[in-house]
mmCIF file with all atom_site columns, C-alpha atoms and ligand atoms in Angstrom:
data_model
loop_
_atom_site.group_PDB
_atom_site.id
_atom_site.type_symbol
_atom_site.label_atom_id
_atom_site.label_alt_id
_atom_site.label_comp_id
_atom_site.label_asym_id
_atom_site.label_entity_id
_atom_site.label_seq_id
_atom_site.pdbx_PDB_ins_code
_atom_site.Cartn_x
_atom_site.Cartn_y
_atom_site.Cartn_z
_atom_site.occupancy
_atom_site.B_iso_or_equiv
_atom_site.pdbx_formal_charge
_atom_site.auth_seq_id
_atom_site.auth_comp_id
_atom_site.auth_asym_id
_atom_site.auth_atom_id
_atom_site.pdbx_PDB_model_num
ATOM   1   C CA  . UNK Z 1 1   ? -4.423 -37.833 -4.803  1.00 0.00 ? 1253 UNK Z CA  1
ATOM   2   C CA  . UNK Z 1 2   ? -3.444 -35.329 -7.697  1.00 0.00 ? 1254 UNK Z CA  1
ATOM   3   C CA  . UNK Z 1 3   ? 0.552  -34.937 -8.058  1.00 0.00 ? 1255 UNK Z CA  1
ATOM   4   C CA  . UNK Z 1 4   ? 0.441  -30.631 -8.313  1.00 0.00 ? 1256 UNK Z CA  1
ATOM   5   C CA  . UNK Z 1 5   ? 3.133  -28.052 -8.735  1.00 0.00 ? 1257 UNK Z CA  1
ATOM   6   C CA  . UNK Z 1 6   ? 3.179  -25.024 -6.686  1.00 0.00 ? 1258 UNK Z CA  1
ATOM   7   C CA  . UNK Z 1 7   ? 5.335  -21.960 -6.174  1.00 0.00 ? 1259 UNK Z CA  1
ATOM   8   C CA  . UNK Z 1 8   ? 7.206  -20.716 -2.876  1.00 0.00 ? 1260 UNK Z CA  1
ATOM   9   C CA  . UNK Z 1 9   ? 9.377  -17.809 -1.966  1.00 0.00 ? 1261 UNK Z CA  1
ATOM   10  C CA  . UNK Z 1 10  ? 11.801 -17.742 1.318   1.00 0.00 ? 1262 UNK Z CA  1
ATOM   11  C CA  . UNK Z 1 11  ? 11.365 -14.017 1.472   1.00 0.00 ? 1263 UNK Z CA  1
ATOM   12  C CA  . UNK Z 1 12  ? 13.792 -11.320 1.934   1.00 0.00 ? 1264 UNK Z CA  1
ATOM   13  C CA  . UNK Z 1 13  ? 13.813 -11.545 5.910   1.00 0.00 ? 1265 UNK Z CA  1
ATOM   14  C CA  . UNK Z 1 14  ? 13.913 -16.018 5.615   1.00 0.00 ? 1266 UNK Z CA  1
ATOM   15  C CA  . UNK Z 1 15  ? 16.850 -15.076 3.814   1.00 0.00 ? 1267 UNK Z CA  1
ATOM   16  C CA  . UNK Z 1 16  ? 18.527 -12.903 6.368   1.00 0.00 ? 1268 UNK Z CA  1
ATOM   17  C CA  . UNK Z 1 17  ? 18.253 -14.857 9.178   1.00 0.00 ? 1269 UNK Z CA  1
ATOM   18  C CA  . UNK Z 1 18  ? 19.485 -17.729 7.158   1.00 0.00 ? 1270 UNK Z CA  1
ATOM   19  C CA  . UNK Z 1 19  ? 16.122 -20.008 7.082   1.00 0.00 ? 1271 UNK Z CA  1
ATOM   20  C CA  . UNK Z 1 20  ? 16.777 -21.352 3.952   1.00 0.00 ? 1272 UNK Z CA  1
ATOM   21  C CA  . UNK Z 1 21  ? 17.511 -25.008 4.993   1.00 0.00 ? 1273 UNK Z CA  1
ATOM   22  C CA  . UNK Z 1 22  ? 15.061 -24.972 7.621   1.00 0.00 ? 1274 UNK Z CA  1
ATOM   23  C CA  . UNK Z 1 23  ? 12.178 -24.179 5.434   1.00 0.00 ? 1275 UNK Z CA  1
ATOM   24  C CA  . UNK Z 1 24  ? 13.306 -26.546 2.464   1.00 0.00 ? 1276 UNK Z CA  1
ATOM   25  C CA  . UNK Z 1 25  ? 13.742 -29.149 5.401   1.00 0.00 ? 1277 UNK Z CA  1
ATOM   26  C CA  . UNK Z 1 26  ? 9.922  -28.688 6.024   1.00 0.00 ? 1278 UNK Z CA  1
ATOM   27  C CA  . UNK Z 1 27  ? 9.174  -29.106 2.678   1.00 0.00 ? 1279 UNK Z CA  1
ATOM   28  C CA  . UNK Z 1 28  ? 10.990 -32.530 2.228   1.00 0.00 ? 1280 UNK Z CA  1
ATOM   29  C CA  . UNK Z 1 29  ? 10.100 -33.826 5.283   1.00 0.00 ? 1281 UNK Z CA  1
ATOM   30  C CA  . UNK Z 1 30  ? 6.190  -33.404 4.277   1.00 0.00 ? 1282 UNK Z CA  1
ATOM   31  C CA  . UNK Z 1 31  ? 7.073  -35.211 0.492   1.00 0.00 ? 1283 UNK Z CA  1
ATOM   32  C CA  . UNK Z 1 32  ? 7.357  -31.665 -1.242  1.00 0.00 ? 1284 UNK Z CA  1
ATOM   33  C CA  . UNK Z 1 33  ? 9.772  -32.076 -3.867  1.00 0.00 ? 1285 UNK Z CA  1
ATOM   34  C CA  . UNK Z 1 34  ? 12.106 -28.915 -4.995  1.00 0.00 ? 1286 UNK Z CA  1
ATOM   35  C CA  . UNK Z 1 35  ? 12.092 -29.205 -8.782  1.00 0.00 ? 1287 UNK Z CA  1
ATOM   36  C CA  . UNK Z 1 36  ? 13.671 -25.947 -9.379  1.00 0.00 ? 1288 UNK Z CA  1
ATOM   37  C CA  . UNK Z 1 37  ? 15.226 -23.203 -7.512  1.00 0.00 ? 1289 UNK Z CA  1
ATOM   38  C CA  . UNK Z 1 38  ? 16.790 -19.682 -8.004  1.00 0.00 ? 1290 UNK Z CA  1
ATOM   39  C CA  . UNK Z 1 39  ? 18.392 -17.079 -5.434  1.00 0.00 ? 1291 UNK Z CA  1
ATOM   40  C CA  . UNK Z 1 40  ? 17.358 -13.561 -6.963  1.00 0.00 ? 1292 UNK Z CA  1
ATOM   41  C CA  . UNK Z 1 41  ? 17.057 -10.069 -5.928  1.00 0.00 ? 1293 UNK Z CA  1
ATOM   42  C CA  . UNK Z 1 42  ? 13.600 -9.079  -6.806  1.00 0.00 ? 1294 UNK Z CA  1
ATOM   43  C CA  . UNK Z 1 43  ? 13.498 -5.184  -8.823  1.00 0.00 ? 1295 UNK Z CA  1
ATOM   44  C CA  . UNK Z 1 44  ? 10.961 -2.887  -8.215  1.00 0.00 ? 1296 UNK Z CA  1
ATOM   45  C CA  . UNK Z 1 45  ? 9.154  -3.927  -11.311 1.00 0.00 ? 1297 UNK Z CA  1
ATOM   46  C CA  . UNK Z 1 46  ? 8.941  -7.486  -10.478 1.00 0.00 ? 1298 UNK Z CA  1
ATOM   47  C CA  . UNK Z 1 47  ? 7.730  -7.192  -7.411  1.00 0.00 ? 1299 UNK Z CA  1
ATOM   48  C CA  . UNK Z 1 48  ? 5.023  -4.858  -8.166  1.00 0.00 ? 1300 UNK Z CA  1
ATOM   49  C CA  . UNK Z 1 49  ? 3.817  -7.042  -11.276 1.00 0.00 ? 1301 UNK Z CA  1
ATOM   50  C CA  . UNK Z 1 50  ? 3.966  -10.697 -9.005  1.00 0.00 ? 1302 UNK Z CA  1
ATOM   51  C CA  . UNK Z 1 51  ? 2.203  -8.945  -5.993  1.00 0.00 ? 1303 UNK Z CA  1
ATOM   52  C CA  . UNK Z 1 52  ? -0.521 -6.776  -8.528  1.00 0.00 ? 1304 UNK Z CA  1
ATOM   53  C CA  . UNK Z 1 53  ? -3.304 -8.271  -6.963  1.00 0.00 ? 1305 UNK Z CA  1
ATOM   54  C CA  . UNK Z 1 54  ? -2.608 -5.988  -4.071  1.00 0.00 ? 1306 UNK Z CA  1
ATOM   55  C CA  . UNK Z 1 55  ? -1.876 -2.905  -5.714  1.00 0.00 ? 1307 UNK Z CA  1
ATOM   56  C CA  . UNK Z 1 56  ? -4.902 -1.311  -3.913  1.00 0.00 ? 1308 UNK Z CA  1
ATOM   57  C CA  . UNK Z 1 57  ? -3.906 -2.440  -0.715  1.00 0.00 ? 1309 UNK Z CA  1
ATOM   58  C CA  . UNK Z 1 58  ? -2.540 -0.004  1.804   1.00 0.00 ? 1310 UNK Z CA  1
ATOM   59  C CA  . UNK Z 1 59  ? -0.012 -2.185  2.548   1.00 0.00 ? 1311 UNK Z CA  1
ATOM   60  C CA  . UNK Z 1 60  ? 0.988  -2.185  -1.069  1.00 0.00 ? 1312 UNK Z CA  1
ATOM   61  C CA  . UNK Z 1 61  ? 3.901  -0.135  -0.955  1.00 0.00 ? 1313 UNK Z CA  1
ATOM   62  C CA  . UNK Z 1 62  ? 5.364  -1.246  1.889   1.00 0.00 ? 1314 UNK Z CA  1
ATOM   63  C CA  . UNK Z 1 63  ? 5.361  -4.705  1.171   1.00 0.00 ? 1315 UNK Z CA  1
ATOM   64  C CA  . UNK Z 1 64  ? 7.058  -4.132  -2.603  1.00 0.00 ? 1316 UNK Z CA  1
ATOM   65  C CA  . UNK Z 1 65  ? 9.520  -2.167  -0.474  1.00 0.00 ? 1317 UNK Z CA  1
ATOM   66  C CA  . UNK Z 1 66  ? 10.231 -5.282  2.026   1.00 0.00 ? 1318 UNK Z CA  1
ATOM   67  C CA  . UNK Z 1 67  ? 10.406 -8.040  -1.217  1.00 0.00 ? 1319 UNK Z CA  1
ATOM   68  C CA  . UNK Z 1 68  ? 13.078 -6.055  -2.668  1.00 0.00 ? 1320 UNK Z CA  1
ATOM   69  C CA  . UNK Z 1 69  ? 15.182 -5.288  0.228   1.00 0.00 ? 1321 UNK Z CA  1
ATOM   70  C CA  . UNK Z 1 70  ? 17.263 -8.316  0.030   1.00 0.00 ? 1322 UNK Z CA  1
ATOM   71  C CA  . UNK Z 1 71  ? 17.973 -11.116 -1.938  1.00 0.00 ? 1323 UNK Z CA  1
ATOM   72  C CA  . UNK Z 1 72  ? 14.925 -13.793 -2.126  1.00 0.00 ? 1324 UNK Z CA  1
ATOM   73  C CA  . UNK Z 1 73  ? 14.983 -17.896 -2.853  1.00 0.00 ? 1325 UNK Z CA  1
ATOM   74  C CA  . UNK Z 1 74  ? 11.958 -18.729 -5.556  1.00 0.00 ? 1326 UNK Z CA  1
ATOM   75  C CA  . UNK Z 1 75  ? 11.249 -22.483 -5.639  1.00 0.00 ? 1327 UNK Z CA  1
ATOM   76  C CA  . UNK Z 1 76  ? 8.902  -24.768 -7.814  1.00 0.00 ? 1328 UNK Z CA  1
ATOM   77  C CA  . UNK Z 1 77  ? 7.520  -27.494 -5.164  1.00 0.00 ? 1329 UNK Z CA  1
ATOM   78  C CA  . UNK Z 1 78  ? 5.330  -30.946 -6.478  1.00 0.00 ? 1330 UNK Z CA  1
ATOM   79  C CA  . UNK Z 1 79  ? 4.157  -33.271 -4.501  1.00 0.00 ? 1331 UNK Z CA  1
ATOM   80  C CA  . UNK Z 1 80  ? 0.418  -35.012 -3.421  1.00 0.00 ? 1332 UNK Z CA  1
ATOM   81  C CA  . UNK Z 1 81  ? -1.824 -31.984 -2.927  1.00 0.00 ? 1333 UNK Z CA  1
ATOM   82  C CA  . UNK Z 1 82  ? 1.307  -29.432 -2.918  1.00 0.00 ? 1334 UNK Z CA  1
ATOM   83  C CA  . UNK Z 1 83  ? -0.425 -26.045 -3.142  1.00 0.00 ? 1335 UNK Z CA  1
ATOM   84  C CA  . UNK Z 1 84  ? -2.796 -26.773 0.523   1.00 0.00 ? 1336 UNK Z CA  1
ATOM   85  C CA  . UNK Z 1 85  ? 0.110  -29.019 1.607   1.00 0.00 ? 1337 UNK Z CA  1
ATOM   86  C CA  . UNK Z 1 86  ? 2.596  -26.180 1.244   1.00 0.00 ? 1338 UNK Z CA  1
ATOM   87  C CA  . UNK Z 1 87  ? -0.302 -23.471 2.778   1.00 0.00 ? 1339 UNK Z CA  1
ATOM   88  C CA  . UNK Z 1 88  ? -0.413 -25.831 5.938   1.00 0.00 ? 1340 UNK Z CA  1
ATOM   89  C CA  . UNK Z 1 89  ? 3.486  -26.144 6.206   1.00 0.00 ? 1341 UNK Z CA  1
ATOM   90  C CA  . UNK Z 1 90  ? 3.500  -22.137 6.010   1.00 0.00 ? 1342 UNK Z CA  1
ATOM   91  C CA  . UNK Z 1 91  ? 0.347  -21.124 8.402   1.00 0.00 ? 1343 UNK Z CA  1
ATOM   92  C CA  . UNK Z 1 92  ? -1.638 -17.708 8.257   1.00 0.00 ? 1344 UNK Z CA  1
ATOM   93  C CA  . UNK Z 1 93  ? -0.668 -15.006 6.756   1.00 0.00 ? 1345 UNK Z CA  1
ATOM   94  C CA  . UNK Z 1 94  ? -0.092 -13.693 10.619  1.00 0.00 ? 1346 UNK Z CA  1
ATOM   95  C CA  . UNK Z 1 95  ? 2.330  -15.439 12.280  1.00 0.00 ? 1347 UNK Z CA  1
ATOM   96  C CA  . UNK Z 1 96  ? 0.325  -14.541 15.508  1.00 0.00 ? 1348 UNK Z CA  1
ATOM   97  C CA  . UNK Z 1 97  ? -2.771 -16.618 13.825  1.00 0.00 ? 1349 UNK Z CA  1
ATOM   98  C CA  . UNK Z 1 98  ? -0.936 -19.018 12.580  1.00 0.00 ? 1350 UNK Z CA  1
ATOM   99  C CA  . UNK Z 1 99  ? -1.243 -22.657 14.102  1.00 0.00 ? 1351 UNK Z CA  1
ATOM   100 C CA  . UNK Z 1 100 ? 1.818  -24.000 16.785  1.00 0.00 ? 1352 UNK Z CA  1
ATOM   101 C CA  . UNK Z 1 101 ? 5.093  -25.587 14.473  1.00 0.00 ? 1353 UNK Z CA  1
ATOM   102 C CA  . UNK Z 1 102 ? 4.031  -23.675 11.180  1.00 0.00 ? 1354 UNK Z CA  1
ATOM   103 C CA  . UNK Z 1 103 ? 6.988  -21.542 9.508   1.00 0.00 ? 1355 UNK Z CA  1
ATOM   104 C CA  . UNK Z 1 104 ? 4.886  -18.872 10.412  1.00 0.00 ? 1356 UNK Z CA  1
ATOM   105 C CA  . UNK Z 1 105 ? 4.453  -19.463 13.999  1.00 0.00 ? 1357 UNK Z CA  1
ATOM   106 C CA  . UNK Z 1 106 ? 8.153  -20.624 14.289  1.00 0.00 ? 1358 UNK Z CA  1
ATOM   107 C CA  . UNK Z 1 107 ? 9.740  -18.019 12.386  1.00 0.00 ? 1359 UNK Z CA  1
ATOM   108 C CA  . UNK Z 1 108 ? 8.029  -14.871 11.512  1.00 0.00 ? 1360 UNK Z CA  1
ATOM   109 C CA  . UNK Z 1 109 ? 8.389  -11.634 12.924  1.00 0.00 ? 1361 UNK Z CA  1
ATOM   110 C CA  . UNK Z 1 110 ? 5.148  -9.778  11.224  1.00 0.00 ? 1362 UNK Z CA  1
ATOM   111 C CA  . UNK Z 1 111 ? 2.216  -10.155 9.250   1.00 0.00 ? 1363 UNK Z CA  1
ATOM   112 C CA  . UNK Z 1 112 ? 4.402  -8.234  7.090   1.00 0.00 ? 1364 UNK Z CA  1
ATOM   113 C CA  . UNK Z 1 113 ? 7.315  -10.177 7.316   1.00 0.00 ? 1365 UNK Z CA  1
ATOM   114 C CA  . UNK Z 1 114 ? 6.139  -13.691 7.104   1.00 0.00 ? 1366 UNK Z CA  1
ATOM   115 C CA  . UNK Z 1 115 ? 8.963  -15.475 5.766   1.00 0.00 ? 1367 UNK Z CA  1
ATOM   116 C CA  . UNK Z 1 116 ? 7.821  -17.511 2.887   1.00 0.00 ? 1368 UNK Z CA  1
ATOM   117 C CA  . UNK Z 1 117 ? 5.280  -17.011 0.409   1.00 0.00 ? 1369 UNK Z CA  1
ATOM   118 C CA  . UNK Z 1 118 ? 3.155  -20.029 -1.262  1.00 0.00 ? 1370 UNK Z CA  1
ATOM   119 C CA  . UNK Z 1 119 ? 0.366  -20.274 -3.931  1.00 0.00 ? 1371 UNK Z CA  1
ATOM   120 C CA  . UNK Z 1 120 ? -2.988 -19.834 -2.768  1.00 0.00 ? 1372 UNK Z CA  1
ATOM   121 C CA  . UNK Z 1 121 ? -4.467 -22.461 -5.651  1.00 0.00 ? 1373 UNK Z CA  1
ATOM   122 C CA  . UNK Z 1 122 ? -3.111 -24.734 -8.450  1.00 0.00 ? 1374 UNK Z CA  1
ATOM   123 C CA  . UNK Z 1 123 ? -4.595 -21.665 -11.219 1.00 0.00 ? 1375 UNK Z CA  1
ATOM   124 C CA  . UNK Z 1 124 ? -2.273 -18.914 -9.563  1.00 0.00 ? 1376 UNK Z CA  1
ATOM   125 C CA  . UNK Z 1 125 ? 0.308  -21.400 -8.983  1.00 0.00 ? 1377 UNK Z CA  1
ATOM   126 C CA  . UNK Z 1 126 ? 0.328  -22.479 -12.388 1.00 0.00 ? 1378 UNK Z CA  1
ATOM   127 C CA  . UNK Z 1 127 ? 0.652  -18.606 -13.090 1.00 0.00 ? 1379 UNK Z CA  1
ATOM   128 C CA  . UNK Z 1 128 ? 3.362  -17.098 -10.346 1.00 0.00 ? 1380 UNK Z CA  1
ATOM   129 C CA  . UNK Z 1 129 ? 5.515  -20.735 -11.748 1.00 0.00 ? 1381 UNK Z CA  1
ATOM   130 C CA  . UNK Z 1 130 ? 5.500  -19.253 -15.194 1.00 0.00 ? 1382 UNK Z CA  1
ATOM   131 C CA  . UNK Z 1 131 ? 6.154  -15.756 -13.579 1.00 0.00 ? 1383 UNK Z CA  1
ATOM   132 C CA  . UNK Z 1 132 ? 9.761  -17.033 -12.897 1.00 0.00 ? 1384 UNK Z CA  1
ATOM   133 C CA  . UNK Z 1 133 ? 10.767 -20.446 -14.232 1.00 0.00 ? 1385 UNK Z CA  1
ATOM   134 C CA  . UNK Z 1 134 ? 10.874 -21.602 -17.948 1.00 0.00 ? 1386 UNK Z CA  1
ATOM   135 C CA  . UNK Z 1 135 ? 9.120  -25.340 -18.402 1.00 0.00 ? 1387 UNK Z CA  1
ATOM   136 C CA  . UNK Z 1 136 ? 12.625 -26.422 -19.302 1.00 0.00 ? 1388 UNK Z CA  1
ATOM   137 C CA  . UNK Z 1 137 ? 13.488 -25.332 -15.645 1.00 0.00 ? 1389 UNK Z CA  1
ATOM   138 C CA  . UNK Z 1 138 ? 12.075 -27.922 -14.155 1.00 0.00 ? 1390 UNK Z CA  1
ATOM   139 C CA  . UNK Z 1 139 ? 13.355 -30.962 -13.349 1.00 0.00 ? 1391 UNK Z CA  1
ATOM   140 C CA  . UNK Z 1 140 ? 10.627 -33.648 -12.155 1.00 0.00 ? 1392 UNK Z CA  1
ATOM   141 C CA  . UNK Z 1 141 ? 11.331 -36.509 -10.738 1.00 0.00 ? 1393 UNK Z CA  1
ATOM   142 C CA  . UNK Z 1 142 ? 12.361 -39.028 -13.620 1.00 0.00 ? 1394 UNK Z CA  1
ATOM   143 C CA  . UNK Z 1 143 ? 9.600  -42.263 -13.336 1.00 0.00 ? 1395 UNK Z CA  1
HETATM 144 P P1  . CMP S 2 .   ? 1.890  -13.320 0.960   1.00 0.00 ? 1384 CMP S P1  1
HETATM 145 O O1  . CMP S 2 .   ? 1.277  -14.618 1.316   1.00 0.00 ? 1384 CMP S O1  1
HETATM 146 O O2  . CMP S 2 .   ? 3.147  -13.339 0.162   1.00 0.00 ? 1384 CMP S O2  1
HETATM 147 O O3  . CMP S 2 .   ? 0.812  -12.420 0.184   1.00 0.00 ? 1384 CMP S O3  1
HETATM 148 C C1  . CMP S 2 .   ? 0.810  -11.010 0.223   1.00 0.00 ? 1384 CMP S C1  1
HETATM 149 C C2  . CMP S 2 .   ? 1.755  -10.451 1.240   1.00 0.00 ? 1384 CMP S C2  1
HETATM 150 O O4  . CMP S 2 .   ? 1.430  -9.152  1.669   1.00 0.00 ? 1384 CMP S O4  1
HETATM 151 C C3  . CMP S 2 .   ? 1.667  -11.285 2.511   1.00 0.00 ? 1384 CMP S C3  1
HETATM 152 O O5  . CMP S 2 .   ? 2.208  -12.549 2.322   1.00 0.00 ? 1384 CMP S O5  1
HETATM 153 C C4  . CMP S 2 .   ? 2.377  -10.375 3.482   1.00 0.00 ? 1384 CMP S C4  1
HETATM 154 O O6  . CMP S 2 .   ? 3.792  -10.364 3.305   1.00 0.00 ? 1384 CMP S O6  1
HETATM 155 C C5  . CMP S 2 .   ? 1.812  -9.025  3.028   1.00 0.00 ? 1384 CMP S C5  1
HETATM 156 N N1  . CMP S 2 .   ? 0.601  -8.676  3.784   1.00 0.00 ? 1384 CMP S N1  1
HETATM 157 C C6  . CMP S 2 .   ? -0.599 -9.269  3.759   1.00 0.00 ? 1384 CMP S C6  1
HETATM 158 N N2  . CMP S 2 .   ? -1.471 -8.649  4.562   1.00 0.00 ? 1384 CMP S N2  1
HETATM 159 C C7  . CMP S 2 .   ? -0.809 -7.642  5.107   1.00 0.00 ? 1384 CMP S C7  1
HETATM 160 C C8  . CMP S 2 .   ? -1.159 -6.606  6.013   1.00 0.00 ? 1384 CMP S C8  1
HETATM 161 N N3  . CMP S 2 .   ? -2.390 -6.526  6.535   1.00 0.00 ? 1384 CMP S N3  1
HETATM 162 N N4  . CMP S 2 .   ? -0.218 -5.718  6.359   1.00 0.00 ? 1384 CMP S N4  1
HETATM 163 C C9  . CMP S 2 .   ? 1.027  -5.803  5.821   1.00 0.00 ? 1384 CMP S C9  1
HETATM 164 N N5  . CMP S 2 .   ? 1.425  -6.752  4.944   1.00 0.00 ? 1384 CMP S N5  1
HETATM 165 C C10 . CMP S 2 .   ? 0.520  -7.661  4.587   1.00 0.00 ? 1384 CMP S C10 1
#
């Protein structure tokens, strides 16, 4: 299976109720590698540009208003199959659709508040990676 690269964010509310570990447990424990990591506190302007795609939404304003209420941990994960491995670790969008022992299901409060965010395919991974990190950010593991 194809070694990929995709991007995650413990969101503001992960990062309040001090998920940090627990979610990068999940990670490892699945064979997701953390080749880079930052704790930032997203501006306005970020967050409006990395969530564009839902500009139209009506949820639009809220959400840019929830992803820069607190500090938020960005992470480059690789591993076998990382961007679906990472969307099964996470479950839906909805933590009330999303399956039993997903960070989702476990931890989130709202569809709004869902914790973590993940790549939805290796194109927009490859995109939202270069949104944050620099290539000579990241740190593969050496072969
Ligand atoms: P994420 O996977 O980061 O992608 C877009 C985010 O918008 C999503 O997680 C949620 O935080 C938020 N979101 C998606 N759908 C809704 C909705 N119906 N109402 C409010 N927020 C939403």
């Amino acid at each position: 299976m194809a070694i990929e690269r995709t991007f995650s964010i413990v969101k503001p509310d992960g990062v309040r109720k001090n998920l940090i570990g627990a979610v990068y447990q999940r990670f490892e424990q699945a064979g997701l590698r953390v080749i880079s990591a930052r704790m930032l506190q997203l501006s306005q302007a970020h967050a409006e540009g990395f969530y564009g795609v839902h500009r139209e939404r009506p949820f639009f304003k809220d959400l840019v208003k929830y992803m820069t209420s607190g500090p938020v941990m960005i992470q480059v994960l690789e591993g076998e199959n990382a961007v679906a491995k990472n969307r099964e670790l996470m479950g839906a969008t909805d933590p009330k659709k999303a399956a039993a022992g997903t960070i989702r299901a476990d931890f989130a409060s709202s569809i709004e508040e869902n914790v973590v965010h993940g790549s939805d395919s290796a194109e927009n991974a490859a995109i939202e990676i270069a949104f944050f990190f620099a290539g000579s950010d990241l740190y593969p593991r050496a072969s």
